[in-house]
PDB file of C-alpha atoms in Angstrom:
ATOM      1  CA  MET A   1     -27.734  -2.515   7.808  1.00 43.00           C
ATOM      2  CA  LEU A   2     -29.633  -5.821   8.035  1.00 41.00           C
ATOM      3  CA  LEU A   3     -31.752  -6.955   5.080  1.00 40.00           C
ATOM      4  CA  ILE A   4     -34.671  -9.174   6.088  1.00 40.00           C
ATOM      5  CA  ASP A   5     -37.194 -10.011   3.364  1.00 44.00           C
ATOM      6  CA  ASN A   6     -36.309  -6.707   1.618  1.00 42.00           C
ATOM      7  CA  ILE A   7     -37.397  -4.798   4.748  1.00 39.00           C
ATOM      8  CA  TYR A   8     -35.108  -2.571   6.752  1.00 39.00           C
ATOM      9  CA  ASP A   9     -35.553  -3.354  10.448  1.00 41.00           C
ATOM     10  CA  TYR A  10     -33.945  -0.964  12.821  1.00 37.00           C
ATOM     11  CA  ILE A  11     -34.204  -1.419  16.552  1.00 37.00           C
ATOM     12  CA  ILE A  12     -33.265   1.325  18.982  1.00 37.00           C
ATOM     13  CA  HIS A  13     -33.036   0.495  22.638  1.00 39.00           C
ATOM     14  CA  LEU A  14     -33.370   3.435  24.954  1.00 38.00           C
ATOM     15  CA  ASP A  15     -32.751   3.278  28.657  1.00 39.00           C
ATOM     16  CA  MET A  16     -35.469   5.588  29.953  1.00 37.00           C
ATOM     17  CA  ARG A  17     -34.568   5.438  33.640  1.00 38.00           C
ATOM     18  CA  SER A  18     -33.303   9.040  33.672  1.00 37.00           C
ATOM     19  CA  MET A  19     -35.950  10.533  31.376  1.00 37.00           C
ATOM     20  CA  ALA A  20     -38.177  13.218  32.887  1.00 36.00           C
ATOM     21  CA  SER A  21     -41.666  12.053  33.732  1.00 31.00           C
ATOM     22  CA  SER A  22     -43.119  14.904  31.662  1.00 27.00           C
ATOM     23  CA  LEU A  23     -42.178  12.967  28.510  1.00 28.00           C
ATOM     24  CA  PHE A  24     -44.813  10.366  29.265  1.00 29.00           C
ATOM     25  CA  LEU A  25     -48.487  10.995  28.642  1.00 31.00           C
ATOM     26  CA  GLY A  26     -49.987   7.771  29.886  1.00 35.00           C
ATOM     27  CA  SER A  27     -49.486   4.120  30.663  1.00 36.00           C
ATOM     28  CA  THR A  28     -50.613   2.668  27.330  1.00 38.00           C
ATOM     29  CA  CYS A  29     -48.254   2.081  24.451  1.00 40.00           C
ATOM     30  CA  ALA A  30     -50.137   4.311  22.014  1.00 39.00           C
ATOM     31  CA  LYS A  31     -49.838   7.271  24.359  1.00 36.00           C
ATOM     32  CA  THR A  32     -46.384   6.685  25.763  1.00 35.00           C
ATOM     33  CA  LEU A  33     -44.354   8.948  23.483  1.00 37.00           C
ATOM     34  CA  CYS A  34     -45.249  12.238  21.819  1.00 39.00           C
ATOM     35  CA  PHE A  35     -44.965  11.247  18.152  1.00 36.00           C
ATOM     36  CA  PRO A  36     -48.426  12.117  16.718  1.00 37.00           C
ATOM     37  CA  ARG A  37     -47.252  11.887  13.102  1.00 38.00           C
ATOM     38  CA  CYS A  38     -45.987   8.330  13.421  1.00 38.00           C
ATOM     39  CA  MET A  39     -49.228   6.400  13.531  1.00 38.00           C
ATOM     40  CA  VAL A  40     -49.159   4.940   9.979  1.00 38.00           C
ATOM     41  CA  LEU A  41     -48.052   1.322   9.839  1.00 39.00           C
ATOM     42  CA  GLN A  42     -46.488   0.616   6.449  1.00 43.00           C
ATOM     43  CA  GLU A  43     -43.528  -1.317   5.154  1.00 44.00           C
ATOM     44  CA  PRO A  44     -40.635  -0.783   5.251  1.00 46.00           C
ATOM     45  CA  LYS A  45     -41.014  -0.025   8.914  1.00 45.00           C
ATOM     46  CA  LEU A  46     -38.899   1.271  11.746  1.00 46.00           C
ATOM     47  CA  VAL A  47     -39.379  -0.383  15.100  1.00 46.00           C
ATOM     48  CA  VAL A  48     -38.528   1.665  18.171  1.00 45.00           C
ATOM     49  CA  LYS A  49     -38.529  -0.211  21.449  1.00 47.00           C
ATOM     50  CA  VAL A  50     -38.598   1.744  24.681  1.00 45.00           C
ATOM     51  CA  LYS A  51     -37.766   0.216  28.040  1.00 46.00           C
ATOM     52  CA  SER A  52     -38.424   1.917  31.332  1.00 44.00           C
ATOM     53  CA  SER A  53     -38.142   0.859  34.936  1.00 44.00           C
ATOM     54  CA  GLU A  54     -41.479   2.569  35.579  1.00 44.00           C
ATOM     55  CA  THR A  55     -43.420   1.760  32.376  1.00 42.00           C
ATOM     56  CA  THR A  56     -44.108  -1.315  30.315  1.00 41.00           C
ATOM     57  CA  GLU A  57     -42.096  -2.109  27.208  1.00 42.00           C
ATOM     58  CA  CYS A  58     -43.760  -0.960  24.014  1.00 40.00           C
ATOM     59  CA  SER A  59     -43.081  -0.590  20.292  1.00 41.00           C
ATOM     60  CA  VAL A  60     -43.971   2.286  17.994  1.00 40.00           C
ATOM     61  CA  MET A  61     -43.979   1.752  14.231  1.00 41.00           C
ATOM     62  CA  PHE A  62     -42.714   4.460  11.892  1.00 41.00           C
ATOM     63  CA  ASN A  63     -42.969   4.722   8.142  1.00 46.00           C
ATOM     64  CA  THR A  64     -39.487   5.259   6.690  1.00 44.00           C
ATOM     65  CA  ASN A  65     -37.890   4.874   3.276  1.00 50.00           C
ATOM     66  CA  SER A  66     -34.300   5.856   3.802  1.00 50.00           C
ATOM     67  CA  ARG A  67     -31.407   6.054   6.177  1.00 50.00           C
ATOM     68  CA  ARG A  68     -31.986   9.828   6.252  1.00 50.00           C
ATOM     69  CA  ASP A  69     -35.364   9.214   7.897  1.00 50.00           C
ATOM     70  CA  PHE A  70     -33.694   7.003  10.441  1.00 46.00           C
ATOM     71  CA  LEU A  71     -31.067   9.610  11.285  1.00 47.00           C
ATOM     72  CA  GLY A  72     -33.740  12.284  11.544  1.00 50.00           C
ATOM     73  CA  LEU A  73     -35.650  10.153  14.002  1.00 43.00           C
ATOM     74  CA  THR A  74     -32.617   9.509  16.180  1.00 48.00           C
ATOM     75  CA  LEU A  75     -31.897  13.233  16.284  1.00 46.00           C
ATOM     76  CA  GLY A  76     -35.491  13.859  17.289  1.00 49.00           C
ATOM     77  CA  ILE A  77     -35.274  11.341  20.100  1.00 43.00           C
ATOM     78  CA  SER A  78     -32.009  12.828  21.354  1.00 46.00           C
ATOM     79  CA  GLY A  79     -33.748  16.197  21.451  1.00 45.00           C
ATOM     80  CA  MET A  80     -36.183  14.723  23.970  1.00 42.00           C
ATOM     81  CA  PHE A  81     -33.289  14.411  26.406  1.00 43.00           C
ATOM     82  CA  ILE A  82     -31.553  17.688  25.584  1.00 44.00           C
ATOM     83  CA  GLY A  83     -34.704  19.841  25.591  1.00 45.00           C
ATOM     84  CA  PRO A  84     -35.413  19.671  29.330  1.00 44.00           C
ATOM     85  CA  LEU A  85     -31.777  20.482  30.090  1.00 46.00           C
ATOM     86  CA  VAL A  86     -31.865  23.578  27.882  1.00 42.00           C
ATOM     87  CA  ALA A  87     -35.112  24.705  29.475  1.00 42.00           C
ATOM     88  CA  LYS A  88     -33.604  24.299  32.915  1.00 46.00           C
ATOM     89  CA  ALA A  89     -30.531  26.298  31.923  1.00 46.00           C
ATOM     90  CA  ALA A  90     -32.783  29.058  30.604  1.00 45.00           C
ATOM     91  CA  GLY A  91     -34.746  29.139  33.832  1.00 46.00           C
ATOM     92  CA  LEU A  92     -37.939  27.839  32.242  1.00 40.00           C
ATOM     93  CA  PRO A  93     -39.828  26.821  34.281  1.00 45.00           C
ATOM     94  CA  PRO A  94     -38.328  28.536  37.355  1.00 48.00           C
ATOM     95  CA  GLU A  95     -36.257  26.071  39.270  1.00 55.00           C
ATOM     96  CA  ASP A  96     -35.881  25.886  43.032  1.00 80.00           C
ATOM     97  CA  LYS A  97     -32.802  27.831  44.046  1.00 88.00           C
ATOM     98  CA  PRO A  98     -30.989  27.791  47.382  1.00 93.00           C
ATOM     99  CA  LYS A  99     -31.907  30.667  49.690  1.00 95.00           C
ATOM    100  CA  LEU A 100     -30.745  32.196  52.943  1.00 97.00           C
ATOM    101  CA  CYS A 101     -34.333  32.852  53.978  1.00 97.00           C
ATOM    102  CA  ASP A 102     -36.875  30.059  53.386  1.00 94.00           C
ATOM    103  CA  ASP A 103     -40.673  30.252  53.588  1.00 94.00           C
ATOM    104  CA  ILE A 104     -40.714  29.996  57.382  1.00 96.00           C
ATOM    105  CA  CYS A 105     -38.082  32.710  57.578  1.00 97.00           C
ATOM    106  CA  GLU A 106     -40.159  34.942  55.285  1.00 97.00           C
ATOM    107  CA  LYS A 107     -43.151  34.720  57.619  1.00 97.00           C
ATOM    108  CA  GLU A 108     -41.043  35.451  60.684  1.00 96.00           C
ATOM    109  CA  LEU A 109     -39.435  38.385  58.911  1.00 96.00           C
ATOM    110  CA  GLU A 110     -42.809  40.114  58.693  1.00 96.00           C
ATOM    111  CA  ASN A 111     -42.656  40.709  62.450  1.00 96.00           C
ATOM    112  CA  VAL A 112     -39.058  41.946  62.493  1.00 97.00           C
ATOM    113  CA  PRO A 113     -38.752  45.747  62.779  1.00 97.00           C
ATOM    114  CA  MET A 114     -37.279  47.630  59.842  1.00 98.00           C
ATOM    115  CA  VAL A 115     -34.166  49.714  60.433  1.00 98.00           C
ATOM    116  CA  THR A 116     -33.557  52.736  58.202  1.00 98.00           C
ATOM    117  CA  THR A 117     -30.172  54.464  58.024  1.00 98.00           C
ATOM    118  CA  GLU A 118     -29.378  58.069  57.076  1.00 98.00           C
ATOM    119  CA  SER A 119     -28.364  56.996  53.569  1.00 98.00           C
ATOM    120  CA  GLY A 120     -31.773  55.451  52.909  1.00 98.00           C
ATOM    121  CA  LEU A 121     -30.606  51.863  53.323  1.00 99.00           C
ATOM    122  CA  GLN A 122     -33.122  49.646  55.109  1.00 99.00           C
ATOM    123  CA  TYR A 123     -32.579  46.246  56.661  1.00 99.00           C
ATOM    124  CA  LYS A 124     -34.082  43.533  58.833  1.00 99.00           C
ATOM    125  CA  ASP A 125     -31.974  41.146  60.871  1.00 98.00           C
ATOM    126  CA  ILE A 126     -32.892  37.547  60.134  1.00 98.00           C
ATOM    127  CA  LYS A 127     -30.418  36.445  62.784  1.00 97.00           C
ATOM    128  CA  VAL A 128     -28.181  38.611  64.961  1.00 97.00           C
ATOM    129  CA  GLY A 129     -24.637  37.265  65.047  1.00 97.00           C
ATOM    130  CA  GLN A 130     -22.613  36.700  68.209  1.00 94.00           C
ATOM    131  CA  GLY A 131     -19.180  37.440  66.752  1.00 94.00           C
ATOM    132  CA  PRO A 132     -17.337  40.709  66.096  1.00 94.00           C
ATOM    133  CA  SER A 133     -18.262  43.312  63.482  1.00 96.00           C
ATOM    134  CA  PRO A 134     -15.759  43.806  60.649  1.00 96.00           C
ATOM    135  CA  PRO A 135     -13.716  47.022  60.819  1.00 95.00           C
ATOM    136  CA  PRO A 136     -13.514  49.027  57.556  1.00 95.00           C
ATOM    137  CA  GLY A 137     -10.767  47.712  55.305  1.00 95.00           C
ATOM    138  CA  TYR A 138     -10.915  44.135  56.612  1.00 95.00           C
ATOM    139  CA  GLN A 139     -11.713  41.200  54.393  1.00 96.00           C
ATOM    140  CA  VAL A 140     -14.984  39.417  55.054  1.00 97.00           C
ATOM    141  CA  ALA A 141     -16.335  36.081  53.866  1.00 98.00           C
ATOM    142  CA  ALA A 142     -20.046  36.220  53.177  1.00 98.00           C
ATOM    143  CA  ASN A 143     -22.835  34.380  51.438  1.00 99.00           C
ATOM    144  CA  TYR A 144     -25.463  36.354  49.587  1.00 98.00           C
ATOM    145  CA  VAL A 145     -28.609  36.001  47.504  1.00 98.00           C
ATOM    146  CA  ALA A 146     -29.338  39.064  45.357  1.00 98.00           C
ATOM    147  CA  MET A 147     -32.875  39.732  44.123  1.00 98.00           C
ATOM    148  CA  VAL A 148     -34.941  42.315  42.304  1.00 98.00           C
ATOM    149  CA  PRO A 149     -37.953  43.622  44.289  1.00 97.00           C
ATOM    150  CA  SER A 150     -40.208  40.944  42.744  1.00 95.00           C
ATOM    151  CA  GLY A 151     -38.082  38.248  44.395  1.00 95.00           C
ATOM    152  CA  GLN A 152     -36.342  36.957  41.258  1.00 96.00           C
ATOM    153  CA  ILE A 153     -32.734  36.030  41.967  1.00 96.00           C
ATOM    154  CA  PHE A 154     -30.083  37.584  39.728  1.00 97.00           C
ATOM    155  CA  ASP A 155     -26.957  36.507  41.610  1.00 97.00           C
ATOM    156  CA  SER A 156     -26.120  34.116  44.430  1.00 97.00           C
ATOM    157  CA  SER A 157     -22.992  32.799  46.107  1.00 98.00           C
ATOM    158  CA  LEU A 158     -24.996  29.741  47.179  1.00 97.00           C
ATOM    159  CA  GLU A 159     -25.482  28.708  43.554  1.00 95.00           C
ATOM    160  CA  LYS A 160     -21.764  29.142  42.932  1.00 94.00           C
ATOM    161  CA  GLY A 161     -20.992  26.973  45.936  1.00 95.00           C
ATOM    162  CA  GLN A 162     -18.454  29.266  47.582  1.00 96.00           C
ATOM    163  CA  VAL A 163     -18.424  32.248  49.908  1.00 97.00           C
ATOM    164  CA  TYR A 164     -17.746  35.692  48.501  1.00 98.00           C
ATOM    165  CA  ILE A 165     -14.640  37.373  49.928  1.00 97.00           C
ATOM    166  CA  PHE A 166     -14.162  41.119  49.633  1.00 97.00           C
ATOM    167  CA  ARG A 167     -12.708  44.022  51.568  1.00 96.00           C
ATOM    168  CA  VAL A 168     -15.564  45.753  53.335  1.00 96.00           C
ATOM    169  CA  GLY A 169     -15.719  49.561  53.360  1.00 95.00           C
ATOM    170  CA  SER A 170     -13.353  49.801  50.381  1.00 95.00           C
ATOM    171  CA  ASP A 171     -15.840  50.370  47.536  1.00 95.00           C
ATOM    172  CA  GLN A 172     -15.284  46.866  46.161  1.00 96.00           C
ATOM    173  CA  VAL A 173     -19.035  46.222  46.154  1.00 98.00           C
ATOM    174  CA  ILE A 174     -22.120  48.399  45.763  1.00 98.00           C
ATOM    175  CA  LYS A 175     -22.581  51.035  48.465  1.00 98.00           C
ATOM    176  CA  GLY A 176     -25.672  49.498  50.029  1.00 98.00           C
ATOM    177  CA  LEU A 177     -24.001  46.119  50.526  1.00 98.00           C
ATOM    178  CA  ASP A 178     -20.875  47.770  51.909  1.00 97.00           C
ATOM    179  CA  GLU A 179     -22.825  49.773  54.469  1.00 98.00           C
ATOM    180  CA  GLY A 180     -25.087  46.901  55.433  1.00 98.00           C
ATOM    181  CA  MET A 181     -22.194  44.521  56.125  1.00 98.00           C
ATOM    182  CA  LEU A 182     -20.225  46.937  58.308  1.00 97.00           C
ATOM    183  CA  SER A 183     -22.771  46.854  61.126  1.00 96.00           C
ATOM    184  CA  MET A 184     -23.287  43.075  61.044  1.00 98.00           C
ATOM    185  CA  LYS A 185     -21.685  40.583  63.409  1.00 97.00           C
ATOM    186  CA  VAL A 186     -20.088  37.275  62.460  1.00 97.00           C
ATOM    187  CA  GLY A 187     -22.726  34.558  62.353  1.00 97.00           C
ATOM    188  CA  GLY A 188     -25.507  37.001  61.536  1.00 98.00           C
ATOM    189  CA  LYS A 189     -27.966  37.053  58.637  1.00 99.00           C
ATOM    190  CA  ARG A 190     -29.607  40.179  57.313  1.00 99.00           C
ATOM    191  CA  ARG A 191     -31.954  41.297  54.563  1.00 99.00           C
ATOM    192  CA  LEU A 192     -30.850  44.537  52.946  1.00 99.00           C
ATOM    193  CA  TYR A 193     -33.348  46.723  51.093  1.00 99.00           C
ATOM    194  CA  ILE A 194     -30.971  48.745  48.964  1.00 99.00           C
ATOM    195  CA  PRO A 195     -32.357  51.884  47.272  1.00 99.00           C
ATOM    196  CA  GLY A 196     -31.394  52.765  43.703  1.00 98.00           C
ATOM    197  CA  PRO A 197     -28.712  55.357  44.550  1.00 98.00           C
ATOM    198  CA  LEU A 198     -26.872  52.719  46.624  1.00 99.00           C
ATOM    199  CA  ALA A 199     -27.280  49.891  44.106  1.00 98.00           C
ATOM    200  CA  PHE A 200     -25.967  49.379  40.563  1.00 98.00           C
ATOM    201  CA  PRO A 201     -25.474  52.744  38.797  1.00 97.00           C
ATOM    202  CA  LYS A 202     -25.110  51.091  35.383  1.00 97.00           C
ATOM    203  CA  GLY A 203     -27.515  48.227  36.013  1.00 97.00           C
ATOM    204  CA  LEU A 204     -27.033  44.604  34.999  1.00 97.00           C
ATOM    205  CA  THR A 205     -28.029  42.945  31.748  1.00 96.00           C
ATOM    206  CA  SER A 206     -30.337  39.951  31.736  1.00 94.00           C
ATOM    207  CA  ALA A 207     -29.066  36.419  31.179  1.00 91.00           C
ATOM    208  CA  PRO A 208     -30.626  32.948  30.960  1.00 91.00           C
ATOM    209  CA  GLY A 209     -32.439  32.452  34.234  1.00 87.00           C
ATOM    210  CA  ARG A 210     -31.455  35.910  35.463  1.00 93.00           C
ATOM    211  CA  PRO A 211     -33.619  39.044  35.333  1.00 97.00           C
ATOM    212  CA  ARG A 212     -32.369  42.418  34.172  1.00 97.00           C
ATOM    213  CA  VAL A 213     -31.475  44.977  36.819  1.00 98.00           C
ATOM    214  CA  ALA A 214     -32.202  48.511  35.651  1.00 97.00           C
ATOM    215  CA  ALA A 215     -29.672  51.258  36.318  1.00 97.00           C
ATOM    216  CA  SER A 216     -29.985  52.759  39.806  1.00 98.00           C
ATOM    217  CA  SER A 217     -32.997  50.592  40.649  1.00 98.00           C
ATOM    218  CA  PRO A 218     -33.687  49.143  44.118  1.00 99.00           C
ATOM    219  CA  VAL A 219     -32.474  45.618  44.878  1.00 99.00           C
ATOM    220  CA  ILE A 220     -32.678  43.229  47.828  1.00 99.00           C
ATOM    221  CA  PHE A 221     -29.757  41.301  49.298  1.00 99.00           C
ATOM    222  CA  ASP A 222     -29.975  38.481  51.823  1.00 99.00           C
ATOM    223  CA  VAL A 223     -26.501  38.232  53.348  1.00 99.00           C
ATOM    224  CA  SER A 224     -24.810  36.108  55.991  1.00 99.00           C
ATOM    225  CA  LEU A 225     -21.484  37.109  57.521  1.00 98.00           C
ATOM    226  CA  GLU A 226     -19.567  33.837  57.797  1.00 97.00           C
ATOM    227  CA  TYR A 227     -16.233  35.018  59.178  1.00 96.00           C
ATOM    228  CA  VAL A 228     -13.628  37.789  59.121  1.00 96.00           C
ATOM    229  CA  PRO A 229     -10.219  36.215  58.342  1.00 90.00           C
ATOM    230  CA  GLY A 230      -8.125  39.019  59.814  1.00 75.00           C
ATOM    231  CA  LEU A 231      -9.991  39.109  63.123  1.00 79.00           C
ATOM    232  CA  GLU A 232      -9.729  35.343  63.556  1.00 63.00           C
ATOM    233  CA  LEU A 233      -5.950  35.510  63.216  1.00 52.00           C
ATOM    234  CA  GLU A 234      -5.751  38.317  65.783  1.00 55.00           C
ATOM    235  CA  ASP A 235      -7.898  36.356  68.252  1.00 54.00           C
ATOM    236  CA  GLU A 236      -5.621  33.313  67.940  1.00 48.00           C
ATOM    237  CA  GLU A 237      -2.564  35.429  68.761  1.00 51.00           C
TER     238      GLU A 237
END
C-alpha cells in the first residue's frame, strides 16, 4: 500500500483488448463503464484506469475507505469478464452452432420430396451419396445434428469435433436413426423426421444450452454418412 498525503491511491490497469464490445456504452469517459453508483468524487479516492485499443484512455473515480472496498471492486471488475462466458455456456443469448444444413440448404430442402416409410419415419435427402450403403451390423462413422421440432439443437457431433461411430442395425441408437442410416449411401446427407415411437422412450433432460426432449416426442436429425470402416477394408482387399 502506498501512502501519499494520507490518501490511498490505487491504480488498476486493465488490458481491454479482449473485452466484449457490449461492455461499452459510448465513447466518452463518463459513459465508458457501467458503474452508475461510482459518480461521487471524494477523498480518499480510488483511480481506475482503463486502456483499450479501440477506445481512449479514461479514469473513473470511486469513493472508498478500506481495502475491503478495493477488493470488492476488483471482484466486480473480474465479473465483467466472467459474466459473458457464463452466459455463453448457458446458451444465453443463443450462439451460432455448426450445422449440416445451412440457410441455403434449408430453402432448397423445401423443394425436396418427403419419403415416408412403413414405420412412420420420414426423411428428405439433402445430398444423395455415391458410395455403398452400410449392411446391418456394420460400423458406420457419421456426423449428426439433433434437434427438437422447433429447431433447437440438443446434441451434435459437430460441436464435439468428432464423428460418431456405432454399429448400425444393432439397436445401439434410437430406432429412427438406425432405420434412416441403413438406406443411406456413403457421402450422403439426410434429414430424418423421427416420430415419437422411434425416438427417445424416456426422453432427455434439459441442460445449459440444451432443450428438454420429452419422452416419446418427435425429433429431427440431420445426418451425414462419412464412411463405413468395414466396407473400406473389404474394397482394399
